[in-house]
Amino acid sequence: MADTTLLEKLVGIEERHAELERLISDPDNINDYAKVAEYAQERAEIQDIVELTRRYRAAIDGLEQAQALLDDPDMADLAREEAAQLEDVIPQMEADLRRMLLPKDPRDSKNVIVEIRAGAGGDEAGIFAADLFRMYTRYAEEHRWKSEILSAHDTGVGGYKAVIFEVK
């Protein structure tokens, strides 16, 4: 049922997570703040994968147990219901794990400067630029990123001729 290549990759990640836990709590590394911070950062990057892996394994085990109970006449209905529920959840977990295993772009953690300019269209273009700016800043807030306006030229009717802002 479970994808063996996926499970093999997940075992390696779990082993690395356990090793990082050991390295972070190792008394020999306690004085090397840079090294401990590096280990903690790496652990934080794989923490969600490890947690989802544990839930994924528990779901696979639960499915196997439910399928084993299908032969028991007293538990067959409950086992069918449990198996059906887990068969719906497991593929989504696999998809989430595959997405989480995709390599990260090294530029993902960098700041960005965004420039929005109103094009042809007069006041409506300026209002659209303001709406776009609000959309980006709210998106940044939802992801707990900070945004700071570097330059803004408003139109006087609630819009922007140009707005430049930084997302950190």
N, C-alpha and C. Protein backbone atom coordinates (compact mmCIF):
# COMPACT_ATOMS: atom_id res chain seq x y z
N MET A 1 0.82 -1.20 0.00
CA MET A 1 0.00 0.00 0.00
C MET A 1 0.86 1.26 0.00
N ALA A 2 1.80 1.31 0.93
CA ALA A 2 2.63 2.51 1.07
C ALA A 2 3.72 2.51 0.01
N ASP A 3 4.09 3.68 -0.42
CA ASP A 3 5.15 3.86 -1.40
C ASP A 3 6.49 3.64 -0.71
N THR A 4 7.22 2.59 -1.12
CA THR A 4 8.46 2.24 -0.43
C THR A 4 9.56 3.27 -0.64
N THR A 5 9.64 3.86 -1.84
CA THR A 5 10.69 4.87 -2.05
C THR A 5 10.43 6.10 -1.19
N LEU A 6 9.16 6.45 -1.05
CA LEU A 6 8.82 7.58 -0.18
C LEU A 6 9.18 7.26 1.26
N LEU A 7 8.84 6.05 1.71
CA LEU A 7 9.15 5.66 3.09
C LEU A 7 10.66 5.64 3.34
N GLU A 8 11.44 5.21 2.34
CA GLU A 8 12.90 5.20 2.50
C GLU A 8 13.44 6.61 2.70
N LYS A 9 12.94 7.55 1.92
CA LYS A 9 13.38 8.95 2.08
C LYS A 9 12.98 9.48 3.45
N LEU A 10 11.79 9.12 3.88
CA LEU A 10 11.30 9.61 5.17
C LEU A 10 12.10 9.02 6.33
N VAL A 11 12.55 7.77 6.19
CA VAL A 11 13.38 7.17 7.23
C VAL A 11 14.67 7.97 7.38
N GLY A 12 15.28 8.34 6.25
CA GLY A 12 16.51 9.14 6.29
C GLY A 12 16.29 10.48 6.97
N ILE A 13 15.16 11.11 6.69
CA ILE A 13 14.86 12.40 7.30
C ILE A 13 14.62 12.24 8.80
N GLU A 14 13.93 11.18 9.19
CA GLU A 14 13.70 10.94 10.62
C GLU A 14 15.02 10.67 11.35
N GLU A 15 15.91 9.93 10.70
CA GLU A 15 17.22 9.67 11.31
C GLU A 15 18.00 10.97 11.48
N ARG A 16 17.96 11.83 10.46
CA ARG A 16 18.65 13.11 10.54
C ARG A 16 18.04 13.97 11.65
N HIS A 17 16.73 13.95 11.79
CA HIS A 17 16.05 14.70 12.85
C HIS A 17 16.52 14.23 14.22
N ALA A 18 16.59 12.92 14.40
CA ALA A 18 17.06 12.37 15.68
C ALA A 18 18.51 12.76 15.94
N GLU A 19 19.33 12.73 14.88
CA GLU A 19 20.74 13.12 15.02
C GLU A 19 20.85 14.60 15.41
N LEU A 20 20.03 15.44 14.78
CA LEU A 20 20.06 16.87 15.10
C LEU A 20 19.62 17.11 16.54
N GLU A 21 18.62 16.38 17.00
CA GLU A 21 18.19 16.49 18.39
C GLU A 21 19.36 16.16 19.32
N ARG A 22 20.08 15.10 18.98
CA ARG A 22 21.22 14.70 19.80
C ARG A 22 22.31 15.76 19.76
N LEU A 23 22.61 16.30 18.57
CA LEU A 23 23.66 17.31 18.44
C LEU A 23 23.31 18.60 19.18
N ILE A 24 22.05 18.98 19.14
CA ILE A 24 21.63 20.21 19.82
C ILE A 24 21.78 20.07 21.33
N SER A 25 21.48 18.90 21.85
CA SER A 25 21.56 18.70 23.30
C SER A 25 22.92 18.18 23.77
N ASP A 26 23.86 18.00 22.84
CA ASP A 26 25.20 17.52 23.19
C ASP A 26 25.95 18.60 23.97
N PRO A 27 26.46 18.29 25.15
CA PRO A 27 27.18 19.29 25.94
C PRO A 27 28.45 19.81 25.25
N ASP A 28 29.02 19.03 24.35
CA ASP A 28 30.22 19.49 23.64
C ASP A 28 29.92 20.66 22.71
N ASN A 29 28.68 20.75 22.23
CA ASN A 29 28.31 21.80 21.28
C ASN A 29 27.68 23.01 21.95
N ILE A 30 27.47 22.96 23.24
CA ILE A 30 26.71 23.99 23.93
C ILE A 30 27.35 25.38 23.83
N ASN A 31 28.67 25.46 23.72
CA ASN A 31 29.34 26.75 23.65
C ASN A 31 29.48 27.28 22.23
N ASP A 32 29.23 26.45 21.24
CA ASP A 32 29.32 26.88 19.85
C ASP A 32 27.92 27.30 19.38
N TYR A 33 27.58 28.57 19.64
CA TYR A 33 26.24 29.06 19.36
C TYR A 33 25.90 28.98 17.88
N ALA A 34 26.86 29.26 17.02
CA ALA A 34 26.61 29.23 15.58
C ALA A 34 26.24 27.83 15.12
N LYS A 35 26.94 26.85 15.64
CA LYS A 35 26.69 25.46 15.25
C LYS A 35 25.32 25.01 15.77
N VAL A 36 25.01 25.35 17.01
CA VAL A 36 23.72 24.97 17.59
C VAL A 36 22.59 25.65 16.83
N ALA A 37 22.78 26.91 16.46
CA ALA A 37 21.76 27.63 15.69
C ALA A 37 21.57 26.98 14.32
N GLU A 38 22.65 26.56 13.70
CA GLU A 38 22.57 25.88 12.41
C GLU A 38 21.80 24.56 12.54
N TYR A 39 22.11 23.80 13.59
CA TYR A 39 21.40 22.54 13.83
C TYR A 39 19.91 22.80 14.10
N ALA A 40 19.63 23.81 14.89
CA ALA A 40 18.24 24.13 15.22
C ALA A 40 17.47 24.57 13.98
N GLN A 41 18.12 25.33 13.11
CA GLN A 41 17.48 25.77 11.87
C GLN A 41 17.17 24.57 10.99
N GLU A 42 18.11 23.67 10.84
CA GLU A 42 17.89 22.48 10.01
C GLU A 42 16.78 21.61 10.61
N ARG A 43 16.78 21.47 11.94
CA ARG A 43 15.74 20.68 12.59
C ARG A 43 14.37 21.32 12.36
N ALA A 44 14.30 22.63 12.45
CA ALA A 44 13.03 23.32 12.23
C ALA A 44 12.53 23.12 10.81
N GLU A 45 13.45 23.06 9.85
CA GLU A 45 13.07 22.88 8.45
C GLU A 45 12.45 21.51 8.20
N ILE A 46 12.89 20.49 8.94
CA ILE A 46 12.37 19.14 8.71
C ILE A 46 11.34 18.70 9.75
N GLN A 47 11.06 19.54 10.74
CA GLN A 47 10.14 19.18 11.82
C GLN A 47 8.75 18.83 11.28
N ASP A 48 8.21 19.64 10.38
CA ASP A 48 6.87 19.38 9.85
C ASP A 48 6.83 18.07 9.07
N ILE A 49 7.91 17.78 8.34
CA ILE A 49 7.98 16.53 7.59
C ILE A 49 7.95 15.35 8.55
N VAL A 50 8.72 15.44 9.62
CA VAL A 50 8.78 14.34 10.59
C VAL A 50 7.42 14.13 11.25
N GLU A 51 6.75 15.21 11.62
CA GLU A 51 5.43 15.08 12.25
C GLU A 51 4.42 14.45 11.31
N LEU A 52 4.41 14.90 10.04
CA LEU A 52 3.48 14.32 9.07
C LEU A 52 3.85 12.87 8.78
N THR A 53 5.13 12.55 8.78
CA THR A 53 5.57 11.17 8.58
C THR A 53 5.02 10.27 9.68
N ARG A 54 5.05 10.74 10.89
CA ARG A 54 4.53 9.94 12.01
C ARG A 54 3.03 9.72 11.87
N ARG A 55 2.31 10.76 11.47
CA ARG A 55 0.87 10.61 11.26
C ARG A 55 0.59 9.68 10.08
N TYR A 56 1.42 9.77 9.03
CA TYR A 56 1.28 8.92 7.84
C TYR A 56 1.48 7.46 8.22
N ARG A 57 2.53 7.18 8.99
CA ARG A 57 2.78 5.80 9.42
C ARG A 57 1.65 5.28 10.30
N ALA A 58 1.15 6.12 11.18
CA ALA A 58 0.03 5.71 12.04
C ALA A 58 -1.21 5.40 11.20
N ALA A 59 -1.44 6.19 10.15
CA ALA A 59 -2.58 5.94 9.28
C ALA A 59 -2.41 4.63 8.52
N ILE A 60 -1.20 4.35 8.04
CA ILE A 60 -0.95 3.08 7.34
C ILE A 60 -1.15 1.91 8.30
N ASP A 61 -0.63 2.02 9.51
CA ASP A 61 -0.81 0.96 10.51
C ASP A 61 -2.29 0.78 10.84
N GLY A 62 -3.00 1.87 10.98
CA GLY A 62 -4.44 1.80 11.26
C GLY A 62 -5.20 1.13 10.14
N LEU A 63 -4.81 1.42 8.89
CA LEU A 63 -5.45 0.79 7.74
C LEU A 63 -5.18 -0.71 7.73
N GLU A 64 -3.95 -1.10 8.01
CA GLU A 64 -3.62 -2.53 8.06
C GLU A 64 -4.40 -3.24 9.16
N GLN A 65 -4.53 -2.60 10.30
CA GLN A 65 -5.30 -3.19 11.40
C GLN A 65 -6.78 -3.29 11.04
N ALA A 66 -7.31 -2.26 10.39
CA ALA A 66 -8.71 -2.29 9.99
C ALA A 66 -8.96 -3.39 8.97
N GLN A 67 -8.03 -3.56 8.02
CA GLN A 67 -8.18 -4.61 7.02
C GLN A 67 -8.09 -6.00 7.67
N ALA A 68 -7.28 -6.13 8.71
CA ALA A 68 -7.19 -7.41 9.41
C ALA A 68 -8.48 -7.72 10.16
N LEU A 69 -9.19 -6.70 10.60
CA LEU A 69 -10.44 -6.90 11.34
C LEU A 69 -11.64 -7.14 10.44
N LEU A 70 -11.47 -7.03 9.12
CA LEU A 70 -12.59 -7.25 8.21
C LEU A 70 -13.12 -8.69 8.29
N ASP A 71 -12.29 -9.63 8.70
CA ASP A 71 -12.70 -11.03 8.80
C ASP A 71 -13.53 -11.29 10.07
N ASP A 72 -13.43 -10.42 11.04
CA ASP A 72 -14.17 -10.57 12.30
C ASP A 72 -15.60 -10.05 12.09
N PRO A 73 -16.61 -10.92 12.19
CA PRO A 73 -17.98 -10.47 11.91
C PRO A 73 -18.48 -9.37 12.87
N ASP A 74 -17.98 -9.37 14.10
CA ASP A 74 -18.41 -8.36 15.06
C ASP A 74 -17.83 -6.98 14.75
N MET A 75 -16.65 -6.95 14.16
CA MET A 75 -15.95 -5.68 13.93
C MET A 75 -15.93 -5.26 12.46
N ALA A 76 -16.54 -6.04 11.58
CA ALA A 76 -16.43 -5.79 10.14
C ALA A 76 -16.96 -4.42 9.74
N ASP A 77 -18.13 -4.03 10.26
CA ASP A 77 -18.70 -2.73 9.88
C ASP A 77 -17.81 -1.58 10.33
N LEU A 78 -17.36 -1.64 11.56
CA LEU A 78 -16.48 -0.60 12.08
C LEU A 78 -15.16 -0.58 11.32
N ALA A 79 -14.63 -1.76 11.00
CA ALA A 79 -13.36 -1.85 10.28
C ALA A 79 -13.50 -1.29 8.87
N ARG A 80 -14.63 -1.57 8.20
CA ARG A 80 -14.86 -1.04 6.85
C ARG A 80 -14.92 0.49 6.88
N GLU A 81 -15.60 1.02 7.87
CA GLU A 81 -15.71 2.48 8.01
C GLU A 81 -14.34 3.11 8.26
N GLU A 82 -13.58 2.51 9.16
CA GLU A 82 -12.24 3.01 9.47
C GLU A 82 -11.33 2.92 8.25
N ALA A 83 -11.39 1.79 7.54
CA ALA A 83 -10.55 1.59 6.36
C ALA A 83 -10.91 2.60 5.27
N ALA A 84 -12.19 2.84 5.07
CA ALA A 84 -12.61 3.81 4.05
C ALA A 84 -12.11 5.21 4.39
N GLN A 85 -12.20 5.57 5.65
CA GLN A 85 -11.73 6.89 6.07
C GLN A 85 -10.23 7.02 5.85
N LEU A 86 -9.47 6.01 6.24
CA LEU A 86 -8.02 6.06 6.09
C LEU A 86 -7.60 6.00 4.63
N GLU A 87 -8.34 5.27 3.80
CA GLU A 87 -8.02 5.22 2.37
C GLU A 87 -8.21 6.58 1.71
N ASP A 88 -9.06 7.41 2.28
CA ASP A 88 -9.23 8.77 1.77
C ASP A 88 -8.11 9.69 2.24
N VAL A 89 -7.63 9.47 3.46
CA VAL A 89 -6.64 10.36 4.07
C VAL A 89 -5.21 10.06 3.60
N ILE A 90 -4.88 8.80 3.43
CA ILE A 90 -3.49 8.41 3.11
C ILE A 90 -2.99 9.02 1.80
N PRO A 91 -3.75 8.99 0.70
CA PRO A 91 -3.23 9.62 -0.53
C PRO A 91 -2.94 11.12 -0.38
N GLN A 92 -3.76 11.81 0.40
CA GLN A 92 -3.52 13.24 0.63
C GLN A 92 -2.25 13.44 1.44
N MET A 93 -2.04 12.57 2.43
CA MET A 93 -0.80 12.66 3.22
C MET A 93 0.41 12.40 2.33
N GLU A 94 0.31 11.40 1.44
CA GLU A 94 1.42 11.11 0.53
C GLU A 94 1.71 12.31 -0.35
N ALA A 95 0.66 12.93 -0.88
CA ALA A 95 0.85 14.11 -1.73
C ALA A 95 1.50 15.25 -0.95
N ASP A 96 1.05 15.45 0.28
CA ASP A 96 1.64 16.51 1.12
C ASP A 96 3.11 16.22 1.40
N LEU A 97 3.43 14.97 1.69
CA LEU A 97 4.83 14.61 1.96
C LEU A 97 5.69 14.81 0.72
N ARG A 98 5.19 14.43 -0.44
CA ARG A 98 5.96 14.63 -1.68
C ARG A 98 6.22 16.12 -1.92
N ARG A 99 5.20 16.93 -1.67
CA ARG A 99 5.36 18.38 -1.84
C ARG A 99 6.40 18.92 -0.86
N MET A 100 6.36 18.43 0.38
CA MET A 100 7.30 18.91 1.39
C MET A 100 8.73 18.46 1.09
N LEU A 101 8.88 17.37 0.34
CA LEU A 101 10.21 16.86 0.03
C LEU A 101 10.85 17.55 -1.17
N LEU A 102 10.08 18.38 -1.86
CA LEU A 102 10.65 19.11 -2.99
C LEU A 102 11.78 20.00 -2.49
N PRO A 103 12.86 20.11 -3.26
CA PRO A 103 13.96 20.96 -2.80
C PRO A 103 13.53 22.42 -2.71
N LYS A 104 14.01 23.07 -1.69
CA LYS A 104 13.68 24.48 -1.48
C LYS A 104 14.65 25.35 -2.27
N ASP A 105 14.13 26.45 -2.76
CA ASP A 105 14.96 27.42 -3.46
C ASP A 105 15.76 28.18 -2.41
N PRO A 106 17.07 28.32 -2.61
CA PRO A 106 17.88 29.03 -1.60
C PRO A 106 17.47 30.49 -1.43
N ARG A 107 16.74 31.03 -2.38
CA ARG A 107 16.32 32.43 -2.29
C ARG A 107 15.00 32.59 -1.54
N ASP A 108 14.39 31.48 -1.12
CA ASP A 108 13.10 31.57 -0.44
C ASP A 108 13.16 32.38 0.85
N SER A 109 14.26 32.38 1.53
CA SER A 109 14.35 33.07 2.82
C SER A 109 14.83 34.52 2.67
N LYS A 110 15.01 34.99 1.48
CA LYS A 110 15.51 36.35 1.26
C LYS A 110 14.35 37.34 1.21
N ASN A 111 14.68 38.61 1.40
CA ASN A 111 13.70 39.69 1.31
C ASN A 111 13.43 40.01 -0.15
N VAL A 112 12.34 40.72 -0.40
CA VAL A 112 11.98 41.10 -1.76
C VAL A 112 11.48 42.55 -1.75
N ILE A 113 11.77 43.25 -2.83
CA ILE A 113 11.25 44.60 -3.02
C ILE A 113 10.25 44.53 -4.17
N VAL A 114 9.04 45.03 -3.92
CA VAL A 114 7.97 44.97 -4.90
C VAL A 114 7.63 46.40 -5.33
N GLU A 115 7.49 46.58 -6.63
CA GLU A 115 7.12 47.88 -7.17
C GLU A 115 5.84 47.71 -7.97
N ILE A 116 4.83 48.50 -7.63
CA ILE A 116 3.56 48.47 -8.35
C ILE A 116 3.32 49.85 -8.91
N ARG A 117 3.08 49.91 -10.21
CA ARG A 117 2.81 51.19 -10.88
C ARG A 117 1.47 51.11 -11.58
N ALA A 118 0.72 52.20 -11.49
CA ALA A 118 -0.54 52.28 -12.21
C ALA A 118 -0.23 52.53 -13.68
N GLY A 119 -0.84 51.78 -14.54
CA GLY A 119 -0.63 51.96 -15.98
C GLY A 119 -1.64 52.94 -16.53
N ALA A 120 -1.91 52.80 -17.82
CA ALA A 120 -2.92 53.65 -18.46
C ALA A 120 -4.28 53.32 -17.86
N GLY A 121 -5.08 54.32 -17.63
CA GLY A 121 -6.40 54.07 -17.06
C GLY A 121 -6.80 55.09 -16.02
N GLY A 122 -5.93 56.04 -15.76
CA GLY A 122 -6.27 57.12 -14.85
C GLY A 122 -6.50 56.68 -13.43
N ASP A 123 -7.57 57.23 -12.83
CA ASP A 123 -7.85 56.95 -11.43
C ASP A 123 -8.14 55.47 -11.17
N GLU A 124 -8.82 54.82 -12.11
CA GLU A 124 -9.13 53.40 -11.93
C GLU A 124 -7.86 52.55 -11.86
N ALA A 125 -6.87 52.89 -12.66
CA ALA A 125 -5.60 52.16 -12.62
C ALA A 125 -4.91 52.39 -11.28
N GLY A 126 -5.01 53.59 -10.75
CA GLY A 126 -4.43 53.89 -9.44
C GLY A 126 -5.13 53.14 -8.32
N ILE A 127 -6.45 53.05 -8.42
CA ILE A 127 -7.22 52.30 -7.42
C ILE A 127 -6.87 50.82 -7.50
N PHE A 128 -6.73 50.31 -8.72
CA PHE A 128 -6.33 48.91 -8.89
C PHE A 128 -4.95 48.67 -8.28
N ALA A 129 -4.03 49.60 -8.50
CA ALA A 129 -2.69 49.47 -7.92
C ALA A 129 -2.77 49.45 -6.39
N ALA A 130 -3.65 50.27 -5.81
CA ALA A 130 -3.82 50.27 -4.35
C ALA A 130 -4.41 48.95 -3.87
N ASP A 131 -5.39 48.42 -4.62
CA ASP A 131 -5.97 47.12 -4.26
C ASP A 131 -4.91 46.02 -4.32
N LEU A 132 -4.09 46.07 -5.33
CA LEU A 132 -3.01 45.09 -5.48
C LEU A 132 -2.01 45.20 -4.33
N PHE A 133 -1.69 46.43 -3.95
CA PHE A 133 -0.78 46.65 -2.82
C PHE A 133 -1.38 46.07 -1.54
N ARG A 134 -2.66 46.35 -1.28
CA ARG A 134 -3.31 45.81 -0.08
C ARG A 134 -3.34 44.29 -0.11
N MET A 135 -3.56 43.71 -1.28
CA MET A 135 -3.59 42.26 -1.40
C MET A 135 -2.23 41.67 -1.02
N TYR A 136 -1.16 42.24 -1.54
CA TYR A 136 0.18 41.74 -1.22
C TYR A 136 0.52 41.92 0.26
N THR A 137 0.17 43.06 0.82
CA THR A 137 0.51 43.29 2.23
C THR A 137 -0.30 42.38 3.15
N ARG A 138 -1.54 42.12 2.82
CA ARG A 138 -2.33 41.19 3.64
C ARG A 138 -1.80 39.77 3.52
N TYR A 139 -1.39 39.40 2.33
CA TYR A 139 -0.78 38.07 2.14
C TYR A 139 0.48 37.96 3.00
N ALA A 140 1.27 39.01 3.01
CA ALA A 140 2.48 39.02 3.83
C ALA A 140 2.14 38.91 5.31
N GLU A 141 1.11 39.62 5.74
CA GLU A 141 0.69 39.56 7.15
C GLU A 141 0.24 38.15 7.53
N GLU A 142 -0.49 37.48 6.65
CA GLU A 142 -0.97 36.12 6.93
C GLU A 142 0.20 35.15 7.10
N HIS A 143 1.29 35.42 6.41
CA HIS A 143 2.47 34.56 6.50
C HIS A 143 3.47 35.08 7.54
N ARG A 144 3.05 36.08 8.31
CA ARG A 144 3.88 36.68 9.37
C ARG A 144 5.16 37.29 8.82
N TRP A 145 5.06 37.84 7.62
CA TRP A 145 6.17 38.58 7.06
C TRP A 145 5.91 40.05 7.34
N LYS A 146 6.98 40.82 7.39
CA LYS A 146 6.83 42.25 7.62
C LYS A 146 6.92 42.97 6.28
N SER A 147 6.09 43.98 6.11
CA SER A 147 6.17 44.79 4.89
C SER A 147 6.37 46.24 5.30
N GLU A 148 7.16 46.93 4.50
CA GLU A 148 7.49 48.33 4.80
C GLU A 148 7.47 49.12 3.50
N ILE A 149 6.72 50.21 3.50
CA ILE A 149 6.64 51.06 2.30
C ILE A 149 7.93 51.85 2.18
N LEU A 150 8.57 51.74 1.03
CA LEU A 150 9.79 52.49 0.77
C LEU A 150 9.48 53.81 0.07
N SER A 151 8.47 53.78 -0.82
CA SER A 151 8.10 54.97 -1.57
C SER A 151 6.65 54.81 -2.02
N ALA A 152 5.89 55.89 -1.94
CA ALA A 152 4.49 55.84 -2.38
C ALA A 152 4.08 57.20 -2.93
N HIS A 153 3.43 57.17 -4.08
CA HIS A 153 2.88 58.38 -4.71
C HIS A 153 1.40 58.13 -4.92
N ASP A 154 0.57 58.79 -4.08
CA ASP A 154 -0.86 58.51 -4.18
C ASP A 154 -1.52 59.41 -5.21
N THR A 155 -2.72 58.99 -5.62
CA THR A 155 -3.45 59.72 -6.66
C THR A 155 -4.40 60.76 -6.07
N GLY A 156 -4.66 60.67 -4.78
CA GLY A 156 -5.59 61.62 -4.17
C GLY A 156 -7.01 61.08 -4.11
N VAL A 157 -7.29 59.96 -4.78
CA VAL A 157 -8.63 59.36 -4.75
C VAL A 157 -8.57 57.94 -4.17
N GLY A 158 -7.57 57.70 -3.34
CA GLY A 158 -7.46 56.38 -2.71
C GLY A 158 -6.64 55.38 -3.50
N GLY A 159 -5.90 55.86 -4.47
CA GLY A 159 -5.08 54.95 -5.27
C GLY A 159 -3.62 55.36 -5.23
N TYR A 160 -2.81 54.62 -5.97
CA TYR A 160 -1.38 54.91 -6.05
C TYR A 160 -0.96 55.05 -7.51
N LYS A 161 -0.17 56.09 -7.79
CA LYS A 161 0.50 56.17 -9.08
C LYS A 161 1.62 55.15 -9.09
N ALA A 162 2.32 55.05 -7.96
CA ALA A 162 3.40 54.07 -7.79
C ALA A 162 3.59 53.82 -6.31
N VAL A 163 3.87 52.58 -5.97
CA VAL A 163 4.19 52.23 -4.59
C VAL A 163 5.29 51.18 -4.63
N ILE A 164 6.30 51.40 -3.81
CA ILE A 164 7.42 50.47 -3.70
C ILE A 164 7.49 50.06 -2.23
N PHE A 165 7.50 48.74 -2.00
CA PHE A 165 7.56 48.26 -0.62
C PHE A 165 8.44 47.03 -0.54
N GLU A 166 8.92 46.80 0.68
CA GLU A 166 9.80 45.67 0.93
C GLU A 166 9.06 44.66 1.80
N VAL A 167 9.24 43.38 1.48
CA VAL A 167 8.67 42.30 2.28
C VAL A 167 9.83 41.54 2.89
N LYS A 168 9.81 41.44 4.23
CA LYS A 168 10.89 40.76 4.96
C LYS A 168 10.36 39.49 5.57
